[in-house]
Amino acid sequence: MEIGLGTGKDQLIFAVETSCDETAAAVVLNGRKVLSSAVASQIDTHREYGGVIPEIAARMHLESVNAVIEEAKQKADIEMEDVTAFAGTVGPGLVGALLVGLNAAKALSLTYDKPFIGVNHLNAHVCANYLESELEPPFICLLVSGGHTQLIRVKSYTEQEIIGETIDDAVGEAYDKVARLLDLPYPGGPHLDKLAKQGNKEAFKFPTAHVADYDFSFSGLKTSVLYTCKKFTPETLPKADIAASFQEVVSETLLKKTVKAAEAYNTNKIAIAGGVAANSEIRRKFFDLNEKGFAVCAPEFRFCTDNAAMIASAAYFGSNVIKELDAEVFSRM
Ligand code: KG4
Ligand code: ZN
């Protein structure tokens, strides 16, 4: 059966996503209209350990996946028989965690005798920009998540080319590590974002890494923050100023490289994606580009961090998908 654009028929994709620490299921109509998006977060559990424990994540997905699937079905007010295809994340992610959602999606596809579509989590983050929007390729997308930092040239719905990426830490990873230095709860990104609002972004001059073309590096910045923190006692640590100064370097670097890529590839369309695309300062800086002739798109907050609606969208648009039922999970690209 044909799935996606050009079929001329309304298509409902039911997707399941369990690659890290959110158990998620969603129903999306024609790749864009979100009928439901259910997410059960495990963050409260992993916070006690200061990071995601893979074995615990897999077990918790097993415990909640059926309830989350049921919630997505009910909220969308559909019958499973009306679903066009079932989609699941194949990777990258935690293998034990991925297996739970992927096998759930495969089981649904067998039960209801509908096609199965395996989706790449990173392509799906980019496709989150199609949800509840009218964005069309081509455009340049900055993908900033906990595990990845990439500049992607989205040539068409089915073709995404990575033109640059981090040579060390991902942006989300840098946020989480710096947040830990500032004694903020895990995951630190959103807490650091909030704290930075009360700080002076010019208080500290942290270094910008000079890396070729569209690549990034954040480990030197993280080390520089570490040395600065060591100059203070826990009582005197100017947390908000450090947070604001760190965020200023990160957001400026991301902005400059993305604009450079858009200009080089002759497009004024820019999108951002991934958990860190929920960051208020990064969003502000990127949306300001709209006044300079760019057209900037960002997913709603709930579609920046991990969710299943983006998986459904990638499945519909056929962005790097695998349609064999024996599709296997993978941890890294
Ligand atoms: O995309 P995501 O939900 O999961 C991965 O696929 O990695 O991204 C999670 C990352 C975490 O590092 C988290 O700290 C970061 O996104 N994050 C933020 C914000 N919200 C989430 N970082 C900075 N500012 C935020 N508001
Ligand atoms: Zn993600």
mmCIF file with all atom_site columns, C-alpha atoms in Angstrom, residues 60-229:
data_model
loop_
_atom_site.group_PDB
_atom_site.id
_atom_site.type_symbol
_atom_site.label_atom_id
_atom_site.label_alt_id
_atom_site.label_comp_id
_atom_site.label_asym_id
_atom_site.label_entity_id
_atom_site.label_seq_id
_atom_site.pdbx_PDB_ins_code
_atom_site.Cartn_x
_atom_site.Cartn_y
_atom_site.Cartn_z
_atom_site.occupancy
_atom_site.B_iso_or_equiv
_atom_site.pdbx_formal_charge
_atom_site.auth_seq_id
_atom_site.auth_comp_id
_atom_site.auth_asym_id
_atom_site.auth_atom_id
_atom_site.pdbx_PDB_model_num
ATOM 1   C CA . MET A 1 60  ? 9.468   1.464  32.735 1.00 0.00 ? 60  MET A CA 1
ATOM 2   C CA . HIS A 1 61  ? 8.616   1.518  29.015 1.00 0.00 ? 61  HIS A CA 1
ATOM 3   C CA . LEU A 1 62  ? 7.346   -2.053 29.374 1.00 0.00 ? 62  LEU A CA 1
ATOM 4   C CA . GLU A 1 63  ? 5.156   -1.036 32.291 1.00 0.00 ? 63  GLU A CA 1
ATOM 5   C CA . SER A 1 64  ? 3.579   1.969  30.598 1.00 0.00 ? 64  SER A CA 1
ATOM 6   C CA . VAL A 1 65  ? 3.579   1.311  26.855 1.00 0.00 ? 65  VAL A CA 1
ATOM 7   C CA . ASN A 1 66  ? 0.124   -0.324 26.713 1.00 0.00 ? 66  ASN A CA 1
ATOM 8   C CA . ALA A 1 67  ? -1.503  2.437  28.741 1.00 0.00 ? 67  ALA A CA 1
ATOM 9   C CA . VAL A 1 68  ? 0.116   5.147  26.622 1.00 0.00 ? 68  VAL A CA 1
ATOM 10  C CA . ILE A 1 69  ? -1.032  3.445  23.402 1.00 0.00 ? 69  ILE A CA 1
ATOM 11  C CA . GLU A 1 70  ? -4.572  3.230  24.789 1.00 0.00 ? 70  GLU A CA 1
ATOM 12  C CA . GLU A 1 71  ? -4.460  6.900  25.802 1.00 0.00 ? 71  GLU A CA 1
ATOM 13  C CA . ALA A 1 72  ? -3.368  7.956  22.287 1.00 0.00 ? 72  ALA A CA 1
ATOM 14  C CA . LYS A 1 73  ? -6.164  5.886  20.728 1.00 0.00 ? 73  LYS A CA 1
ATOM 15  C CA . GLN A 1 74  ? -8.827  7.279  23.063 1.00 0.00 ? 74  GLN A CA 1
ATOM 16  C CA . LYS A 1 75  ? -7.763  10.903 22.780 1.00 0.00 ? 75  LYS A CA 1
ATOM 17  C CA . ALA A 1 76  ? -7.715  10.666 18.980 1.00 0.00 ? 76  ALA A CA 1
ATOM 18  C CA . ASP A 1 77  ? -11.158 9.051  19.149 1.00 0.00 ? 77  ASP A CA 1
ATOM 19  C CA . ILE A 1 78  ? -10.346 6.492  16.453 1.00 0.00 ? 78  ILE A CA 1
ATOM 20  C CA . GLU A 1 79  ? -10.775 2.763  15.901 1.00 0.00 ? 79  GLU A CA 1
ATOM 21  C CA . MET A 1 80  ? -7.548  0.841  15.364 1.00 0.00 ? 80  MET A CA 1
ATOM 22  C CA . GLU A 1 81  ? -9.111  -0.592 12.191 1.00 0.00 ? 81  GLU A CA 1
ATOM 23  C CA . ASP A 1 82  ? -9.067  2.924  10.684 1.00 0.00 ? 82  ASP A CA 1
ATOM 24  C CA . VAL A 1 83  ? -5.290  3.319  11.071 1.00 0.00 ? 83  VAL A CA 1
ATOM 25  C CA . THR A 1 84  ? -3.406  3.352  7.749  1.00 0.00 ? 84  THR A CA 1
ATOM 26  C CA . ALA A 1 85  ? -0.043  2.221  9.141  1.00 0.00 ? 85  ALA A CA 1
ATOM 27  C CA . PHE A 1 86  ? 1.782   1.713  12.439 1.00 0.00 ? 86  PHE A CA 1
ATOM 28  C CA . ALA A 1 87  ? 5.206   3.301  13.005 1.00 0.00 ? 87  ALA A CA 1
ATOM 29  C CA . GLY A 1 88  ? 7.947   2.782  15.581 1.00 0.00 ? 88  GLY A CA 1
ATOM 30  C CA . THR A 1 89  ? 11.423  4.219  16.241 1.00 0.00 ? 89  THR A CA 1
ATOM 31  C CA . VAL A 1 90  ? 14.322  1.983  15.133 1.00 0.00 ? 90  VAL A CA 1
ATOM 32  C CA . GLY A 1 91  ? 17.132  4.206  16.484 1.00 0.00 ? 91  GLY A CA 1
ATOM 33  C CA . PRO A 1 92  ? 19.343  5.860  17.487 1.00 0.00 ? 92  PRO A CA 1
ATOM 34  C CA . GLY A 1 93  ? 18.635  5.390  21.181 1.00 0.00 ? 93  GLY A CA 1
ATOM 35  C CA . LEU A 1 94  ? 18.933  2.945  24.061 1.00 0.00 ? 94  LEU A CA 1
ATOM 36  C CA . VAL A 1 95  ? 18.604  -0.551 22.618 1.00 0.00 ? 95  VAL A CA 1
ATOM 37  C CA . GLY A 1 96  ? 16.537  -2.065 25.445 1.00 0.00 ? 96  GLY A CA 1
ATOM 38  C CA . ALA A 1 97  ? 14.245  0.961  25.451 1.00 0.00 ? 97  ALA A CA 1
ATOM 39  C CA . LEU A 1 98  ? 13.843  1.039  21.662 1.00 0.00 ? 98  LEU A CA 1
ATOM 40  C CA . LEU A 1 99  ? 12.907  -2.650 21.550 1.00 0.00 ? 99  LEU A CA 1
ATOM 41  C CA . VAL A 1 100 ? 9.803   -2.077 23.672 1.00 0.00 ? 100 VAL A CA 1
ATOM 42  C CA . GLY A 1 101 ? 8.186   0.548  21.432 1.00 0.00 ? 101 GLY A CA 1
ATOM 43  C CA . LEU A 1 102 ? 9.343   -0.982 18.180 1.00 0.00 ? 102 LEU A CA 1
ATOM 44  C CA . ASN A 1 103 ? 7.925   -4.392 19.085 1.00 0.00 ? 103 ASN A CA 1
ATOM 45  C CA . ALA A 1 104 ? 4.680   -2.777 20.229 1.00 0.00 ? 104 ALA A CA 1
ATOM 46  C CA . ALA A 1 105 ? 4.333   -1.044 16.835 1.00 0.00 ? 105 ALA A CA 1
ATOM 47  C CA . LYS A 1 106 ? 5.158   -4.269 14.984 1.00 0.00 ? 106 LYS A CA 1
ATOM 48  C CA . ALA A 1 107 ? 2.614   -6.206 17.063 1.00 0.00 ? 107 ALA A CA 1
ATOM 49  C CA . LEU A 1 108 ? -0.091  -3.624 16.292 1.00 0.00 ? 108 LEU A CA 1
ATOM 50  C CA . SER A 1 109 ? 0.716   -3.846 12.604 1.00 0.00 ? 109 SER A CA 1
ATOM 51  C CA . LEU A 1 110 ? 0.393   -7.639 12.655 1.00 0.00 ? 110 LEU A CA 1
ATOM 52  C CA . THR A 1 111 ? -2.763  -7.575 14.775 1.00 0.00 ? 111 THR A CA 1
ATOM 53  C CA . TYR A 1 112 ? -4.596  -5.109 12.556 1.00 0.00 ? 112 TYR A CA 1
ATOM 54  C CA . ASP A 1 113 ? -2.961  -6.307 9.317  1.00 0.00 ? 113 ASP A CA 1
ATOM 55  C CA . LYS A 1 114 ? -1.659  -2.846 8.388  1.00 0.00 ? 114 LYS A CA 1
ATOM 56  C CA . PRO A 1 115 ? 1.795   -1.798 7.115  1.00 0.00 ? 115 PRO A CA 1
ATOM 57  C CA . PHE A 1 116 ? 4.643   -1.260 9.566  1.00 0.00 ? 116 PHE A CA 1
ATOM 58  C CA . ILE A 1 117 ? 7.047   1.693  9.183  1.00 0.00 ? 117 ILE A CA 1
ATOM 59  C CA . GLY A 1 118 ? 10.368  1.917  11.072 1.00 0.00 ? 118 GLY A CA 1
ATOM 60  C CA . VAL A 1 119 ? 11.520  5.511  11.660 1.00 0.00 ? 119 VAL A CA 1
ATOM 61  C CA . ASN A 1 120 ? 14.885  7.144  12.417 1.00 0.00 ? 120 ASN A CA 1
ATOM 62  C CA . HIS A 1 121 ? 14.563  9.292  15.562 1.00 0.00 ? 121 HIS A CA 1
ATOM 63  C CA . LEU A 1 122 ? 16.746  12.115 14.183 1.00 0.00 ? 122 LEU A CA 1
ATOM 64  C CA . ASN A 1 123 ? 14.877  12.460 10.898 1.00 0.00 ? 123 ASN A CA 1
ATOM 65  C CA . ALA A 1 124 ? 11.713  12.497 12.985 1.00 0.00 ? 124 ALA A CA 1
ATOM 66  C CA . HIS A 1 125 ? 12.934  15.422 15.125 1.00 0.00 ? 125 HIS A CA 1
ATOM 67  C CA . VAL A 1 126 ? 13.293  17.410 11.896 1.00 0.00 ? 126 VAL A CA 1
ATOM 68  C CA . CYS A 1 127 ? 9.785   16.326 10.778 1.00 0.00 ? 127 CYS A CA 1
ATOM 69  C CA . ALA A 1 128 ? 8.354   17.728 14.036 1.00 0.00 ? 128 ALA A CA 1
ATOM 70  C CA . ASN A 1 129 ? 8.428   20.987 12.072 1.00 0.00 ? 129 ASN A CA 1
ATOM 71  C CA . TYR A 1 130 ? 5.652   19.685 9.797  1.00 0.00 ? 130 TYR A CA 1
ATOM 72  C CA . LEU A 1 131 ? 3.283   19.132 12.741 1.00 0.00 ? 131 LEU A CA 1
ATOM 73  C CA . GLU A 1 132 ? 0.508   21.713 12.904 1.00 0.00 ? 132 GLU A CA 1
ATOM 74  C CA . SER A 1 133 ? 2.387   23.777 10.300 1.00 0.00 ? 133 SER A CA 1
ATOM 75  C CA . GLU A 1 134 ? 2.558   24.308 6.570  1.00 0.00 ? 134 GLU A CA 1
ATOM 76  C CA . LEU A 1 135 ? 6.345   24.193 6.241  1.00 0.00 ? 135 LEU A CA 1
ATOM 77  C CA . GLU A 1 136 ? 7.577   22.649 3.010  1.00 0.00 ? 136 GLU A CA 1
ATOM 78  C CA . PRO A 1 137 ? 11.112  21.695 1.977  1.00 0.00 ? 137 PRO A CA 1
ATOM 79  C CA . PRO A 1 138 ? 13.699  22.803 0.986  1.00 0.00 ? 138 PRO A CA 1
ATOM 80  C CA . PHE A 1 139 ? 15.075  24.370 4.192  1.00 0.00 ? 139 PHE A CA 1
ATOM 81  C CA . ILE A 1 140 ? 18.055  24.224 6.553  1.00 0.00 ? 140 ILE A CA 1
ATOM 82  C CA . CYS A 1 141 ? 17.363  22.594 9.910  1.00 0.00 ? 141 CYS A CA 1
ATOM 83  C CA . LEU A 1 142 ? 19.401  22.889 13.094 1.00 0.00 ? 142 LEU A CA 1
ATOM 84  C CA . LEU A 1 143 ? 18.875  19.736 15.165 1.00 0.00 ? 143 LEU A CA 1
ATOM 85  C CA . VAL A 1 144 ? 19.883  20.176 18.800 1.00 0.00 ? 144 VAL A CA 1
ATOM 86  C CA . SER A 1 145 ? 19.034  17.357 21.206 1.00 0.00 ? 145 SER A CA 1
ATOM 87  C CA . GLY A 1 146 ? 20.527  15.518 24.172 1.00 0.00 ? 146 GLY A CA 1
ATOM 88  C CA . GLY A 1 147 ? 22.641  13.266 21.985 1.00 0.00 ? 147 GLY A CA 1
ATOM 89  C CA . HIS A 1 148 ? 23.006  15.127 18.676 1.00 0.00 ? 148 HIS A CA 1
ATOM 90  C CA . THR A 1 149 ? 23.867  18.480 17.157 1.00 0.00 ? 149 THR A CA 1
ATOM 91  C CA . GLN A 1 150 ? 23.537  18.602 13.396 1.00 0.00 ? 150 GLN A CA 1
ATOM 92  C CA . LEU A 1 151 ? 22.975  21.045 10.590 1.00 0.00 ? 151 LEU A CA 1
ATOM 93  C CA . ILE A 1 152 ? 20.767  19.351 8.053  1.00 0.00 ? 152 ILE A CA 1
ATOM 94  C CA . ARG A 1 153 ? 19.940  20.330 4.511  1.00 0.00 ? 153 ARG A CA 1
ATOM 95  C CA . VAL A 1 154 ? 16.366  19.189 4.012  1.00 0.00 ? 154 VAL A CA 1
ATOM 96  C CA . LYS A 1 155 ? 16.188  18.906 0.226  1.00 0.00 ? 155 LYS A CA 1
ATOM 97  C CA . SER A 1 156 ? 12.761  17.290 0.026  1.00 0.00 ? 156 SER A CA 1
ATOM 98  C CA . TYR A 1 157 ? 10.375  15.340 2.246  1.00 0.00 ? 157 TYR A CA 1
ATOM 99  C CA . THR A 1 158 ? 12.451  12.216 1.699  1.00 0.00 ? 158 THR A CA 1
ATOM 100 C CA . GLU A 1 159 ? 15.986  13.612 1.512  1.00 0.00 ? 159 GLU A CA 1
ATOM 101 C CA . GLN A 1 160 ? 17.864  14.974 4.516  1.00 0.00 ? 160 GLN A CA 1
ATOM 102 C CA . GLU A 1 161 ? 21.607  15.584 4.148  1.00 0.00 ? 161 GLU A CA 1
ATOM 103 C CA . ILE A 1 162 ? 23.790  16.196 7.215  1.00 0.00 ? 162 ILE A CA 1
ATOM 104 C CA . ILE A 1 163 ? 26.139  19.064 6.331  1.00 0.00 ? 163 ILE A CA 1
ATOM 105 C CA . GLY A 1 164 ? 27.693  19.556 9.767  1.00 0.00 ? 164 GLY A CA 1
ATOM 106 C CA . GLU A 1 165 ? 27.701  18.164 13.288 1.00 0.00 ? 165 GLU A CA 1
ATOM 107 C CA . THR A 1 166 ? 29.413  18.354 16.640 1.00 0.00 ? 166 THR A CA 1
ATOM 108 C CA . ILE A 1 167 ? 32.885  16.882 16.879 1.00 0.00 ? 167 ILE A CA 1
ATOM 109 C CA . ASP A 1 168 ? 32.484  16.274 20.626 1.00 0.00 ? 168 ASP A CA 1
ATOM 110 C CA . ASP A 1 169 ? 29.569  17.099 22.981 1.00 0.00 ? 169 ASP A CA 1
ATOM 111 C CA . ALA A 1 170 ? 25.997  17.591 21.787 1.00 0.00 ? 170 ALA A CA 1
ATOM 112 C CA . VAL A 1 171 ? 24.393  20.896 22.801 1.00 0.00 ? 171 VAL A CA 1
ATOM 113 C CA . GLY A 1 172 ? 21.906  19.181 25.145 1.00 0.00 ? 172 GLY A CA 1
ATOM 114 C CA . GLU A 1 173 ? 24.759  17.252 26.717 1.00 0.00 ? 173 GLU A CA 1
ATOM 115 C CA . ALA A 1 174 ? 26.686  20.510 27.286 1.00 0.00 ? 174 ALA A CA 1
ATOM 116 C CA . TYR A 1 175 ? 23.584  22.082 28.862 1.00 0.00 ? 175 TYR A CA 1
ATOM 117 C CA . ASP A 1 176 ? 23.100  19.086 31.144 1.00 0.00 ? 176 ASP A CA 1
ATOM 118 C CA . LYS A 1 177 ? 26.785  18.990 32.181 1.00 0.00 ? 177 LYS A CA 1
ATOM 119 C CA . VAL A 1 178 ? 26.987  22.720 32.898 1.00 0.00 ? 178 VAL A CA 1
ATOM 120 C CA . ALA A 1 179 ? 23.668  22.493 34.768 1.00 0.00 ? 179 ALA A CA 1
ATOM 121 C CA . ARG A 1 180 ? 25.202  19.810 36.965 1.00 0.00 ? 180 ARG A CA 1
ATOM 122 C CA . LEU A 1 181 ? 28.143  22.122 37.751 1.00 0.00 ? 181 LEU A CA 1
ATOM 123 C CA . LEU A 1 182 ? 25.540  24.666 38.859 1.00 0.00 ? 182 LEU A CA 1
ATOM 124 C CA . ASP A 1 183 ? 23.850  22.034 41.009 1.00 0.00 ? 183 ASP A CA 1
ATOM 125 C CA . LEU A 1 184 ? 20.588  22.071 39.003 1.00 0.00 ? 184 LEU A CA 1
ATOM 126 C CA . PRO A 1 185 ? 18.321  18.976 38.785 1.00 0.00 ? 185 PRO A CA 1
ATOM 127 C CA . TYR A 1 186 ? 18.506  16.552 35.829 1.00 0.00 ? 186 TYR A CA 1
ATOM 128 C CA . PRO A 1 187 ? 17.878  17.128 32.955 1.00 0.00 ? 187 PRO A CA 1
ATOM 129 C CA . GLY A 1 188 ? 19.473  20.510 33.419 1.00 0.00 ? 188 GLY A CA 1
ATOM 130 C CA . GLY A 1 189 ? 18.624  22.216 30.110 1.00 0.00 ? 189 GLY A CA 1
ATOM 131 C CA . PRO A 1 190 ? 15.219  23.645 31.073 1.00 0.00 ? 190 PRO A CA 1
ATOM 132 C CA . HIS A 1 191 ? 16.469  24.647 34.572 1.00 0.00 ? 191 HIS A CA 1
ATOM 133 C CA . LEU A 1 192 ? 19.513  26.413 33.135 1.00 0.00 ? 192 LEU A CA 1
ATOM 134 C CA . ASP A 1 193 ? 17.254  28.183 30.625 1.00 0.00 ? 193 ASP A CA 1
ATOM 135 C CA . LYS A 1 194 ? 15.128  29.551 33.488 1.00 0.00 ? 194 LYS A CA 1
ATOM 136 C CA . LEU A 1 195 ? 18.088  30.537 35.663 1.00 0.00 ? 195 LEU A CA 1
ATOM 137 C CA . ALA A 1 196 ? 19.831  32.338 32.791 1.00 0.00 ? 196 ALA A CA 1
ATOM 138 C CA . LYS A 1 197 ? 16.932  34.807 32.605 1.00 0.00 ? 197 LYS A CA 1
ATOM 139 C CA . GLN A 1 198 ? 18.042  36.260 35.944 1.00 0.00 ? 198 GLN A CA 1
ATOM 140 C CA . GLY A 1 199 ? 21.728  36.494 34.982 1.00 0.00 ? 199 GLY A CA 1
ATOM 141 C CA . ASN A 1 200 ? 24.030  38.882 33.157 1.00 0.00 ? 200 ASN A CA 1
ATOM 142 C CA . LYS A 1 201 ? 25.131  37.327 29.868 1.00 0.00 ? 201 LYS A CA 1
ATOM 143 C CA . GLU A 1 202 ? 28.200  39.569 29.756 1.00 0.00 ? 202 GLU A CA 1
ATOM 144 C CA . ALA A 1 203 ? 29.453  38.610 33.217 1.00 0.00 ? 203 ALA A CA 1
ATOM 145 C CA . PHE A 1 204 ? 31.828  35.964 31.857 1.00 0.00 ? 204 PHE A CA 1
ATOM 146 C CA . LYS A 1 205 ? 33.561  35.727 28.504 1.00 0.00 ? 205 LYS A CA 1
ATOM 147 C CA . PHE A 1 206 ? 33.479  32.034 27.664 1.00 0.00 ? 206 PHE A CA 1
ATOM 148 C CA . PRO A 1 207 ? 35.311  30.909 24.506 1.00 0.00 ? 207 PRO A CA 1
ATOM 149 C CA . THR A 1 208 ? 33.707  30.148 21.145 1.00 0.00 ? 208 THR A CA 1
ATOM 150 C CA . ALA A 1 209 ? 35.265  27.130 19.439 1.00 0.00 ? 209 ALA A CA 1
ATOM 151 C CA . HIS A 1 210 ? 36.441  27.727 15.903 1.00 0.00 ? 210 HIS A CA 1
ATOM 152 C CA . VAL A 1 211 ? 35.573  24.639 13.932 1.00 0.00 ? 211 VAL A CA 1
ATOM 153 C CA . ALA A 1 212 ? 35.483  24.242 10.159 1.00 0.00 ? 212 ALA A CA 1
ATOM 154 C CA . ASP A 1 213 ? 32.408  24.948 8.043  1.00 0.00 ? 213 ASP A CA 1
ATOM 155 C CA . TYR A 1 214 ? 29.200  23.718 9.674  1.00 0.00 ? 214 TYR A CA 1
ATOM 156 C CA . ASP A 1 215 ? 30.692  21.599 12.456 1.00 0.00 ? 215 ASP A CA 1
ATOM 157 C CA . PHE A 1 216 ? 30.461  22.422 16.159 1.00 0.00 ? 216 PHE A CA 1
ATOM 158 C CA . SER A 1 217 ? 32.464  21.807 19.339 1.00 0.00 ? 217 SER A CA 1
ATOM 159 C CA . PHE A 1 218 ? 31.208  22.372 22.869 1.00 0.00 ? 218 PHE A CA 1
ATOM 160 C CA . SER A 1 219 ? 33.617  20.481 25.110 1.00 0.00 ? 219 SER A CA 1
ATOM 161 C CA . GLY A 1 220 ? 36.101  23.394 25.417 1.00 0.00 ? 220 GLY A CA 1
ATOM 162 C CA . LEU A 1 221 ? 33.266  25.688 26.467 1.00 0.00 ? 221 LEU A CA 1
ATOM 163 C CA . LYS A 1 222 ? 32.139  23.178 29.072 1.00 0.00 ? 222 LYS A CA 1
ATOM 164 C CA . THR A 1 223 ? 35.708  22.903 30.451 1.00 0.00 ? 223 THR A CA 1
ATOM 165 C CA . SER A 1 224 ? 36.008  26.681 30.592 1.00 0.00 ? 224 SER A CA 1
ATOM 166 C CA . VAL A 1 225 ? 32.779  26.843 32.633 1.00 0.00 ? 225 VAL A CA 1
ATOM 167 C CA . LEU A 1 226 ? 34.210  24.154 34.930 1.00 0.00 ? 226 LEU A CA 1
ATOM 168 C CA . TYR A 1 227 ? 37.385  26.196 35.597 1.00 0.00 ? 227 TYR A CA 1
ATOM 169 C CA . THR A 1 228 ? 35.332  29.315 36.251 1.00 0.00 ? 228 THR A CA 1
ATOM 170 C CA . CYS A 1 229 ? 33.144  27.431 38.745 1.00 0.00 ? 229 CYS A CA 1
#
